[in-house]
PDB file of C-alpha atoms in Angstrom:
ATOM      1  CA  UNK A 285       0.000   0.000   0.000  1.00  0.00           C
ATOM      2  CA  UNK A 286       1.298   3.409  -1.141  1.00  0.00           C
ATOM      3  CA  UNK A 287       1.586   5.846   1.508  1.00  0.00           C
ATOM      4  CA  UNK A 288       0.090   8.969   0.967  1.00  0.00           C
ATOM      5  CA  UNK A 289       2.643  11.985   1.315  1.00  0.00           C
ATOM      6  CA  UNK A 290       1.564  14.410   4.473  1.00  0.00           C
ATOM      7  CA  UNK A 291       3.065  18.021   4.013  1.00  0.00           C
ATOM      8  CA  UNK A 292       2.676  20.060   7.366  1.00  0.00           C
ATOM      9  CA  UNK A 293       3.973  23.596   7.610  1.00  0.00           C
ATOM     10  CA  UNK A 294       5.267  24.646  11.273  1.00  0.00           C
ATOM     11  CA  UNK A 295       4.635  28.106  11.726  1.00  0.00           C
ATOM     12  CA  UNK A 296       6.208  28.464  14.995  1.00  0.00           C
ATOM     13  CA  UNK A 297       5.748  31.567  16.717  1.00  0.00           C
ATOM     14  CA  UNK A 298       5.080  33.995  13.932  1.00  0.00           C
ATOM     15  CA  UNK A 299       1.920  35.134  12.606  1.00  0.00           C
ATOM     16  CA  UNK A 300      -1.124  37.488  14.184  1.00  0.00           C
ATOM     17  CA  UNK A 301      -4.676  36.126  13.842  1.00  0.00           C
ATOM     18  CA  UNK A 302      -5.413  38.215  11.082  1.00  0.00           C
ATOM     19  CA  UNK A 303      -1.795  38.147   9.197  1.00  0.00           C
ATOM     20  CA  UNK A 304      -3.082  34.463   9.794  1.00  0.00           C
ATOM     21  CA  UNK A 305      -6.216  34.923   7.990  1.00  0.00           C
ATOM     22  CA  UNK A 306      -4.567  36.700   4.897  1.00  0.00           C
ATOM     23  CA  UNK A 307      -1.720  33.693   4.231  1.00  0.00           C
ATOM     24  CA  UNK A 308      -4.149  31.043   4.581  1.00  0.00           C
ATOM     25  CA  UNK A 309      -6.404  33.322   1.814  1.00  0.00           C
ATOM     26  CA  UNK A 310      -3.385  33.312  -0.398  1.00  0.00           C
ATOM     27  CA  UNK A 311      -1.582  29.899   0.058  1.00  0.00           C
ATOM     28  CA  UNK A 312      -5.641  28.137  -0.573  1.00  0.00           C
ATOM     29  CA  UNK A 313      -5.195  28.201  -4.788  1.00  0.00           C
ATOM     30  CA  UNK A 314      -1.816  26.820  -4.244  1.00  0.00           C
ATOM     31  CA  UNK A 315      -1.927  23.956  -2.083  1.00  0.00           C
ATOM     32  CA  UNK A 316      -4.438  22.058  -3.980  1.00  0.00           C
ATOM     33  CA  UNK A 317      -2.875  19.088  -4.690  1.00  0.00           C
ATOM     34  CA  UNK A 318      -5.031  15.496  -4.341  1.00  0.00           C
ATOM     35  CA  UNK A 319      -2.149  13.447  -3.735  1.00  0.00           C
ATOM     36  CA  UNK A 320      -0.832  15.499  -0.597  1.00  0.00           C
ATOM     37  CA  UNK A 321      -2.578  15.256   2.491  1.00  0.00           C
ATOM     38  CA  UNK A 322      -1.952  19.400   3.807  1.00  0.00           C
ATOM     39  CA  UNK A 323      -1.918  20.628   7.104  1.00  0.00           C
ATOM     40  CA  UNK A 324      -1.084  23.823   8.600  1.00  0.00           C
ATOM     41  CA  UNK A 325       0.107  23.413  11.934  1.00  0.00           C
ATOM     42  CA  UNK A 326      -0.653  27.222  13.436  1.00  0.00           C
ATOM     43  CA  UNK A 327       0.228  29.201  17.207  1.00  0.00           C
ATOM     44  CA  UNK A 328      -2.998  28.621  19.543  1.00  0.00           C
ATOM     45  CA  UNK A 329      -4.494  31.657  19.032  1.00  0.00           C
ATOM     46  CA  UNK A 330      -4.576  31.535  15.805  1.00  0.00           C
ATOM     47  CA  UNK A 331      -6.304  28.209  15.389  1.00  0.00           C
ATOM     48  CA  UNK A 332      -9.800  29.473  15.687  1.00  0.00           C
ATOM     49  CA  UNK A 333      -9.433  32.023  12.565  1.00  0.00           C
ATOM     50  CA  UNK A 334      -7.086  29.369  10.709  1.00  0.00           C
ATOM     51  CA  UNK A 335     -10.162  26.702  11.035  1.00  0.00           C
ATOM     52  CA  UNK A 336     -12.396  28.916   9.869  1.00  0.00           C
ATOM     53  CA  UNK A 337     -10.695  30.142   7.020  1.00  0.00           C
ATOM     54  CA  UNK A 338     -10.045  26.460   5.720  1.00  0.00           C
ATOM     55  CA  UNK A 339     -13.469  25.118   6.027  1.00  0.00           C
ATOM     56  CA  UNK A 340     -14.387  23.740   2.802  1.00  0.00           C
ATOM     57  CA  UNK A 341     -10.171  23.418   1.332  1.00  0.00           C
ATOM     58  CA  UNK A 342      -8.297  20.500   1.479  1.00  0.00           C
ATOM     59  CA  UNK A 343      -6.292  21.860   4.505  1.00  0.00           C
ATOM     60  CA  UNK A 344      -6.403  20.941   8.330  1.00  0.00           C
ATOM     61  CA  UNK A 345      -5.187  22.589  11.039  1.00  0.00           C
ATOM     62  CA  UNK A 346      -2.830  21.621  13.576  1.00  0.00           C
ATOM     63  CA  UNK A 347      -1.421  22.662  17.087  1.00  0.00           C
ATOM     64  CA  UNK A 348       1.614  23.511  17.315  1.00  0.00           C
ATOM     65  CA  UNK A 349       1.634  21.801  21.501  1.00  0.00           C
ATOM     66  CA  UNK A 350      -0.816  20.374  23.802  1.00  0.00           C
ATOM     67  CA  UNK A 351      -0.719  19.263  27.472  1.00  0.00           C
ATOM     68  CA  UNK A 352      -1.311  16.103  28.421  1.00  0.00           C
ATOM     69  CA  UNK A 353      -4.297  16.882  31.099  1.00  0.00           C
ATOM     70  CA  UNK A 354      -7.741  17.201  30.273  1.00  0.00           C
ATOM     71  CA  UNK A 355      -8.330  20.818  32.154  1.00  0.00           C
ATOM     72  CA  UNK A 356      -7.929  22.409  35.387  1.00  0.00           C
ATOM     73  CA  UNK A 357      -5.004  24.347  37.100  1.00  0.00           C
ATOM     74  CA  UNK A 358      -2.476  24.971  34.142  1.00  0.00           C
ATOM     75  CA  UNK A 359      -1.985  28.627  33.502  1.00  0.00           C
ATOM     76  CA  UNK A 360      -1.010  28.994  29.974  1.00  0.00           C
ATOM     77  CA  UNK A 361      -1.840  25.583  28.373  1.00  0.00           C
ATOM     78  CA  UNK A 362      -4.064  24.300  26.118  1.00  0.00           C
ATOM     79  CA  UNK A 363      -6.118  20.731  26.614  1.00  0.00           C
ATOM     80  CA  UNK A 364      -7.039  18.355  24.118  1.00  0.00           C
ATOM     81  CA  UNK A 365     -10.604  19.195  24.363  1.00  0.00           C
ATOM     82  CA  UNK A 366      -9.906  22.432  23.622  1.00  0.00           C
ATOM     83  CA  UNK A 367      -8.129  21.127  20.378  1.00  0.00           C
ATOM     84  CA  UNK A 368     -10.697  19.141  19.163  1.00  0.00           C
ATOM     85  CA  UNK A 369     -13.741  21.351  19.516  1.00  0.00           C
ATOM     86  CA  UNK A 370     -11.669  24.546  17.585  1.00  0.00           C
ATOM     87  CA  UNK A 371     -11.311  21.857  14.919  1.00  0.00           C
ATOM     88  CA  UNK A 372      -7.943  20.400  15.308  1.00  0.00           C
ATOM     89  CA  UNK A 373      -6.688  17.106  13.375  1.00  0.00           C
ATOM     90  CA  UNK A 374      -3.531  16.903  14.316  1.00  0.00           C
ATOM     91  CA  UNK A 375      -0.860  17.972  17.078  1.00  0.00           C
ATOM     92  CA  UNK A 376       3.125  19.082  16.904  1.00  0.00           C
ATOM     93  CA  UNK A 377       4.397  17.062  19.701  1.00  0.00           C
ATOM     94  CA  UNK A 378       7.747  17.429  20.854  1.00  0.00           C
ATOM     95  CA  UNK A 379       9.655  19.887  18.436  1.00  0.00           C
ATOM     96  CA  UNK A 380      13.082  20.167  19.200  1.00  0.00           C
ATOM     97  CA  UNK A 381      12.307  23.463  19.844  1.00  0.00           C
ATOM     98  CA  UNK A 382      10.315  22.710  22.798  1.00  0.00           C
ATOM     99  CA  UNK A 383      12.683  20.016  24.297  1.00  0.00           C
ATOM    100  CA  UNK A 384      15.227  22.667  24.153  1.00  0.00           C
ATOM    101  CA  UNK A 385      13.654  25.898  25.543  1.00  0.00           C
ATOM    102  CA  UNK A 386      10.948  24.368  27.426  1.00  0.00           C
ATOM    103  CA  UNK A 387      12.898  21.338  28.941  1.00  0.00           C
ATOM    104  CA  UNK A 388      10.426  18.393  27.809  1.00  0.00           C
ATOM    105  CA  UNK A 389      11.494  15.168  28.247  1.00  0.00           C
ATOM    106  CA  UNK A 390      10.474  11.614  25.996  1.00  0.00           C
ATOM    107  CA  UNK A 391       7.989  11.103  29.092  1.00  0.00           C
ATOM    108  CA  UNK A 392       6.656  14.404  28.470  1.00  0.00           C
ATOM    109  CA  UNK A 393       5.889  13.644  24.575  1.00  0.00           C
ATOM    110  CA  UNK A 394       4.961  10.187  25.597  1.00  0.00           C
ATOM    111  CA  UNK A 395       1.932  11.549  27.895  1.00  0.00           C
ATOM    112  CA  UNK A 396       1.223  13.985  25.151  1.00  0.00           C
ATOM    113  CA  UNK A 397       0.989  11.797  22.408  1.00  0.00           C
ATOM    114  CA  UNK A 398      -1.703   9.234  24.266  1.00  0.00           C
ATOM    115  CA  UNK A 399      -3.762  12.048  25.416  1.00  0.00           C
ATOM    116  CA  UNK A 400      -3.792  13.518  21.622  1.00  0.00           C
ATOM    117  CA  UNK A 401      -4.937   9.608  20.357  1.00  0.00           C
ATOM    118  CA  UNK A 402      -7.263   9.100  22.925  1.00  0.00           C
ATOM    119  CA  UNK A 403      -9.249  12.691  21.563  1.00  0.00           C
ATOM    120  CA  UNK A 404      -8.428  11.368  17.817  1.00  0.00           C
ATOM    121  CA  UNK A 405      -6.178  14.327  17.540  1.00  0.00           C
ATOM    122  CA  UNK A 406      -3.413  12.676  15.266  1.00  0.00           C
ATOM    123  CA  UNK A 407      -0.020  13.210  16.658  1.00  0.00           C
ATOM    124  CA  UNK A 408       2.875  14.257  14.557  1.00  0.00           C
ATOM    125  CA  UNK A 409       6.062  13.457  17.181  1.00  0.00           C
ATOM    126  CA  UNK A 410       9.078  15.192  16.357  1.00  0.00           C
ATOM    127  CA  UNK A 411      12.611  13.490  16.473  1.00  0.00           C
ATOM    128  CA  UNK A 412      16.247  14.544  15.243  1.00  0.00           C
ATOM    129  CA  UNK A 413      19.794  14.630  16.659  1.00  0.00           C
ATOM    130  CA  UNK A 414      21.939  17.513  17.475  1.00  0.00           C
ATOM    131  CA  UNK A 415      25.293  18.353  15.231  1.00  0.00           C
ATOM    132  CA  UNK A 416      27.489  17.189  18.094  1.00  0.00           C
ATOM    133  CA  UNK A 417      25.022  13.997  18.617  1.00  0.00           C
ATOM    134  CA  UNK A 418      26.007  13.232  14.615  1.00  0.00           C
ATOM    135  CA  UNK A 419      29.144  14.187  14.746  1.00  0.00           C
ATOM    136  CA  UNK A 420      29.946  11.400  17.739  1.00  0.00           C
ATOM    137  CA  UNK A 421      27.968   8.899  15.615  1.00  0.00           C
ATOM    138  CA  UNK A 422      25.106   8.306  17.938  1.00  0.00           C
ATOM    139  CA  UNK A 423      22.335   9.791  15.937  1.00  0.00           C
ATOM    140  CA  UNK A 424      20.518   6.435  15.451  1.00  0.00           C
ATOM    141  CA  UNK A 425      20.674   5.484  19.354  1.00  0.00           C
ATOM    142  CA  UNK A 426      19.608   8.901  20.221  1.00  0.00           C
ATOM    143  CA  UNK A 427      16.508   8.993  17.890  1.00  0.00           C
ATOM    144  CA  UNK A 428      15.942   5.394  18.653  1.00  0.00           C
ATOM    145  CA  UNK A 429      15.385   6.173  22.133  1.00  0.00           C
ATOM    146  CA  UNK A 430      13.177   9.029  21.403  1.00  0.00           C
ATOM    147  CA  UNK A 431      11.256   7.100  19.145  1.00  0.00           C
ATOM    148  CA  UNK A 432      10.788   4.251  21.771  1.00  0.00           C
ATOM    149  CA  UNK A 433      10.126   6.167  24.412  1.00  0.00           C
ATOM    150  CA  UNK A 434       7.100   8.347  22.872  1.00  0.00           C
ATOM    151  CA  UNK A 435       5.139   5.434  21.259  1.00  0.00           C
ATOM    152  CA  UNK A 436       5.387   3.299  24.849  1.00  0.00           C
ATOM    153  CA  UNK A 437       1.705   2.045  25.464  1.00  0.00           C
ATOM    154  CA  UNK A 438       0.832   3.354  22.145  1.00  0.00           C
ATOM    155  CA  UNK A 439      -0.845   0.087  20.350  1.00  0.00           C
ATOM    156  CA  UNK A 440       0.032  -0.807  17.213  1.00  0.00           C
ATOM    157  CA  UNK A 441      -3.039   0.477  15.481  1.00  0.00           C
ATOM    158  CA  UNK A 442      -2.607   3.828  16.786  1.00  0.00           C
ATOM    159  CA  UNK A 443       0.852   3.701  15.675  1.00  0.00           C
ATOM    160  CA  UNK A 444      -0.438   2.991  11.699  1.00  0.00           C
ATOM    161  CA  UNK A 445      -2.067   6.357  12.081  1.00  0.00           C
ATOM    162  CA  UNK A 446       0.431   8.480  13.427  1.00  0.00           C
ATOM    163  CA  UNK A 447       3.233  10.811  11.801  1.00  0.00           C
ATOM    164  CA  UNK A 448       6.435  10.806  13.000  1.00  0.00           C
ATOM    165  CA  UNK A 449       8.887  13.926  11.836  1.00  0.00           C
ATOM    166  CA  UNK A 450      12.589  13.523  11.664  1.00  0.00           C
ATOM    167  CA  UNK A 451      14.096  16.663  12.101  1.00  0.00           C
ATOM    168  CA  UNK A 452      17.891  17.134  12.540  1.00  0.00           C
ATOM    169  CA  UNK A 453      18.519  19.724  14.697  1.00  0.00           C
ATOM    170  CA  UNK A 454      21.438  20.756  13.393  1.00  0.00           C
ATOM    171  CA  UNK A 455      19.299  21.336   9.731  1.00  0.00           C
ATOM    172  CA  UNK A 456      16.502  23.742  11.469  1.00  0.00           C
ATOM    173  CA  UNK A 457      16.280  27.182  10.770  1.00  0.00           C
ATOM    174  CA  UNK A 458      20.203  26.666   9.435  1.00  0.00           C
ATOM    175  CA  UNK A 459      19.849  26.871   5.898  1.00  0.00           C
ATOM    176  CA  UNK A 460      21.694  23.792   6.057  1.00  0.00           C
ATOM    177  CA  UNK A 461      19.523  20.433   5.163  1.00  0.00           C
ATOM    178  CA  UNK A 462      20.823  16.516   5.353  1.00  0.00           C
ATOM    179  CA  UNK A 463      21.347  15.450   2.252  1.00  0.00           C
ATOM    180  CA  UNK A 464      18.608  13.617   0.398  1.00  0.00           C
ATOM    181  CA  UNK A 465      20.874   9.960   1.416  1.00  0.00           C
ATOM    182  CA  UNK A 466      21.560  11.188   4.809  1.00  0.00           C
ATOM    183  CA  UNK A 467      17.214  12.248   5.280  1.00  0.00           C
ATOM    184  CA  UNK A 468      16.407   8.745   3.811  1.00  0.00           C
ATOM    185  CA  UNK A 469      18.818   6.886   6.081  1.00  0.00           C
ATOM    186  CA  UNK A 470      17.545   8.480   9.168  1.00  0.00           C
ATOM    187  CA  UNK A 471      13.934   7.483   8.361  1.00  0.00           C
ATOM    188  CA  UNK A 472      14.525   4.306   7.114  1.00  0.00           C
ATOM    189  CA  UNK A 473      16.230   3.840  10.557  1.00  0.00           C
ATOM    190  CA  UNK A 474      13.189   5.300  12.158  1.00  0.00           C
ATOM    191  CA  UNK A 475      11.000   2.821  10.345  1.00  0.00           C
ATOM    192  CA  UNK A 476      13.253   0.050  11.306  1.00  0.00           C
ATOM    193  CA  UNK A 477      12.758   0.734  14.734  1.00  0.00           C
ATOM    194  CA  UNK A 478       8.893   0.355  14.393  1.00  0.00           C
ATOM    195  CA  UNK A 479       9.047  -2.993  12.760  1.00  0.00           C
ATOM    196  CA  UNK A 480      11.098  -4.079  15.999  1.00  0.00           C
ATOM    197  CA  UNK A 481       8.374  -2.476  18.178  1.00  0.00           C
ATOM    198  CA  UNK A 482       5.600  -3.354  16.541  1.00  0.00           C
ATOM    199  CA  UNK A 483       5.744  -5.206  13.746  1.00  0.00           C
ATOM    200  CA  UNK A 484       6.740  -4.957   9.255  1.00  0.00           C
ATOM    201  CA  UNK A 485       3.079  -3.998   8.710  1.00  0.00           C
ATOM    202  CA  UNK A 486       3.033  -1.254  11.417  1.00  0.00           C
ATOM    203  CA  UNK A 487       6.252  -0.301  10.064  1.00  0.00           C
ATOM    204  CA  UNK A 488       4.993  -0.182   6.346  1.00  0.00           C
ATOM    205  CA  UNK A 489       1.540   1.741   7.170  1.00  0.00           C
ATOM    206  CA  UNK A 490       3.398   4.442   9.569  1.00  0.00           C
ATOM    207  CA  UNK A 491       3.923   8.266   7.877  1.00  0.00           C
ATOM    208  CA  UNK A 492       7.599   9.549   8.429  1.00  0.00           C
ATOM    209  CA  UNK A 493       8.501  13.143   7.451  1.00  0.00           C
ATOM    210  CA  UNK A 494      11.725  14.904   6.936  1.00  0.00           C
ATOM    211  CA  UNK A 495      11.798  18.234   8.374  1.00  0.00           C
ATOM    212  CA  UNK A 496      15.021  20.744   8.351  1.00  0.00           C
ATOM    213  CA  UNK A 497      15.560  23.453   5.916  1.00  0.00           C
ATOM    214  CA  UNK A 498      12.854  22.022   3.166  1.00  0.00           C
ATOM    215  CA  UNK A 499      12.065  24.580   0.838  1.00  0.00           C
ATOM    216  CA  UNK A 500      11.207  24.414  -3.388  1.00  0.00           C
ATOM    217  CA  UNK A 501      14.191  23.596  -4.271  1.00  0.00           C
ATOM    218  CA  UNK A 502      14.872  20.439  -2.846  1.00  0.00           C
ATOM    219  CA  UNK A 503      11.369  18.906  -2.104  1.00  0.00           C
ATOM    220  CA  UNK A 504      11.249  16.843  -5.038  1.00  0.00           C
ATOM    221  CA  UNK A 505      14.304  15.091  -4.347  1.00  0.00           C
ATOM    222  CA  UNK A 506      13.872  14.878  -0.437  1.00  0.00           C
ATOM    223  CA  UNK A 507      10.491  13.444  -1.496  1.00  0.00           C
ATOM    224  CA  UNK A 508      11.312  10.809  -3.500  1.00  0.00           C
ATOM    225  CA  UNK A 509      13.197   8.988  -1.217  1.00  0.00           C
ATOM    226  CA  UNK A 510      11.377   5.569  -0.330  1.00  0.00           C
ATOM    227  CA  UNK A 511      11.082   6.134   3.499  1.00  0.00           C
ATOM    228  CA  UNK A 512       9.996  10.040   3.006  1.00  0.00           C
ATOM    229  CA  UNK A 513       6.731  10.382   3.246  1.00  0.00           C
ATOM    230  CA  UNK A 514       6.690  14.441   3.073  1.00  0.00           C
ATOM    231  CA  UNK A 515       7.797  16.949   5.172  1.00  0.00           C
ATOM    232  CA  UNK A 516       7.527  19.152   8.355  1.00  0.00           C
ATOM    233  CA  UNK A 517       8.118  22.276   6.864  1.00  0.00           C
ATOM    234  CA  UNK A 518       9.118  25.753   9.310  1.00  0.00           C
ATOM    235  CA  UNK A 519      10.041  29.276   7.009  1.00  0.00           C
ATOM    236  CA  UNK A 520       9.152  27.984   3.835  1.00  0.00           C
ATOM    237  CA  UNK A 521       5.706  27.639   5.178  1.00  0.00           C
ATOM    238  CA  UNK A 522       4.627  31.293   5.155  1.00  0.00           C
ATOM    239  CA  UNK A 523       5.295  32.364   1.948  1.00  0.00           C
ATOM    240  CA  UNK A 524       3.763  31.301  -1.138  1.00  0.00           C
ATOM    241  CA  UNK A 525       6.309  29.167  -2.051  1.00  0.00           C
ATOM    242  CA  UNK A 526       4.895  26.263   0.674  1.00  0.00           C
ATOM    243  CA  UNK A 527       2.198  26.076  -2.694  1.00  0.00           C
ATOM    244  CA  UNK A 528       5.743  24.563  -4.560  1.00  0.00           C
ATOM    245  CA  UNK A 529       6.530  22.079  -1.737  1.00  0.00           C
ATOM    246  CA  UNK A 530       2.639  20.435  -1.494  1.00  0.00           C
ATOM    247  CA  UNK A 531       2.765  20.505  -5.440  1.00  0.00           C
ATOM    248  CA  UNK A 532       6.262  19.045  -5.333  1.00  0.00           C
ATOM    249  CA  UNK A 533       5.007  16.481  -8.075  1.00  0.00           C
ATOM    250  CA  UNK A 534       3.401  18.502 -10.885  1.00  0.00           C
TER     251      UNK A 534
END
């Protein structure tokens, strides 16, 4: 079974609701692409506005972070409930830029990613290795661990349905991307470590994107790879030329 190719764009911390409103009006015409599943994964309080403006396109919405409790005394966070009645498909979980700044741990993404499956919110959990990780020659262990640790007590059918986003740190934000060969090995890796988990099936069915640096130049190529199943996308995202990267194969 073909996997279908999933291009998300990060936004990260940029964008007002209504400078929200206005790219979403003028990246619609140029993410329509059938073969692309597209999601826009937004700041919190932009969600509401971002939902609304994409009712009726082919694009859903994502968070861009979620806690892992259903409400009560959490200044400052947002619940899965919360998610899902704005209109949210899918949740960021563990960027590197949150295990950085914000100090969250595998556990934390683990808790996070099977309180987003248990509200059907589909989790896309972020991996990737640091330059000096890479340079030692320990990026497989490293990701391997944070790969293990996030899907424990995660079945293997909720597995099938998740995304997982391999994003060298080192690559984000840089300018600098892994080379097509070095992407592909990573999440080939990434996939191998799901068919020890789980099982080949789980393995074959599960979405991996590359994400670091992806922008209209080298989409097509990064694309192609066998284990790349599209991409997690951060600057290229808010300008028009995201509508290049979905439509990667026209």
């Amino acid at each position: 079974m073909a996997r279908k190719k999933i291009i998300a764009g990060n936004w990260k911390m940029n964008m007002t609701p209504s400078e929200a409103v206005a790219l979403v009006e003028t990246l619609k015409p140029l993410v329509q692409n059938d073969d692309v599943d597209v999601v826009f994964g937004v700041p919190a309080i932009d969600i509401v506005p971002v939902v609304e403006a994409c009712k009726g396109t082919n694009i859903a919405v994502a968070a861009e972070n979620m806690y892992f409790e259903e409400s009560g005394a959490y200044t400052g966070e947002i619940s899965p409930k919360m998610l899902v009645d704005a209109g949210v498909k899918y949740v960021i979980l563990g960027h590197s830029e949150r295990r950085d700044y914000f100090k969250e741990t595998d556990a934390d993404v683990n808790k996070k990613v099977l309180k987003a499956i248990e509200h059907g919110i589909t989790p896309i959990m972020c991996c990737g290795e640091s330059l000096e990780q890479r340079e030692q020659g320990i990026t497989m262990d490293f990701i391997r661990q944070q790969v293990k640790i996030g899907l424990q007590n995660v079945t293997a059918d909720q597995a099938k349905k998740m995304v997982i986003a391999y994003e060298p740190i080192w690559a984000i934000g840089t300018g600098k991307t892994a080379t097509s060969e070095q992407a592909e090995e990573v999440c080939r890796g990434i996939r191998q470590c799901i068919a020890e988990i789980y099982d080949d099936a789980t393995a074959a069915e599960i979405r991996i994107q590359y994400g670091g640096s992806v922008n209209a130049g080298n989409a097509a190529e990064l694309f192609a790879m066998e284990d790349i199943d599209g991409g997690l996308v951060g600057g290229a995202s808010l300008k028009p030329d995201f509508g290049k990267i979905v439509c990667y194969n026209k």
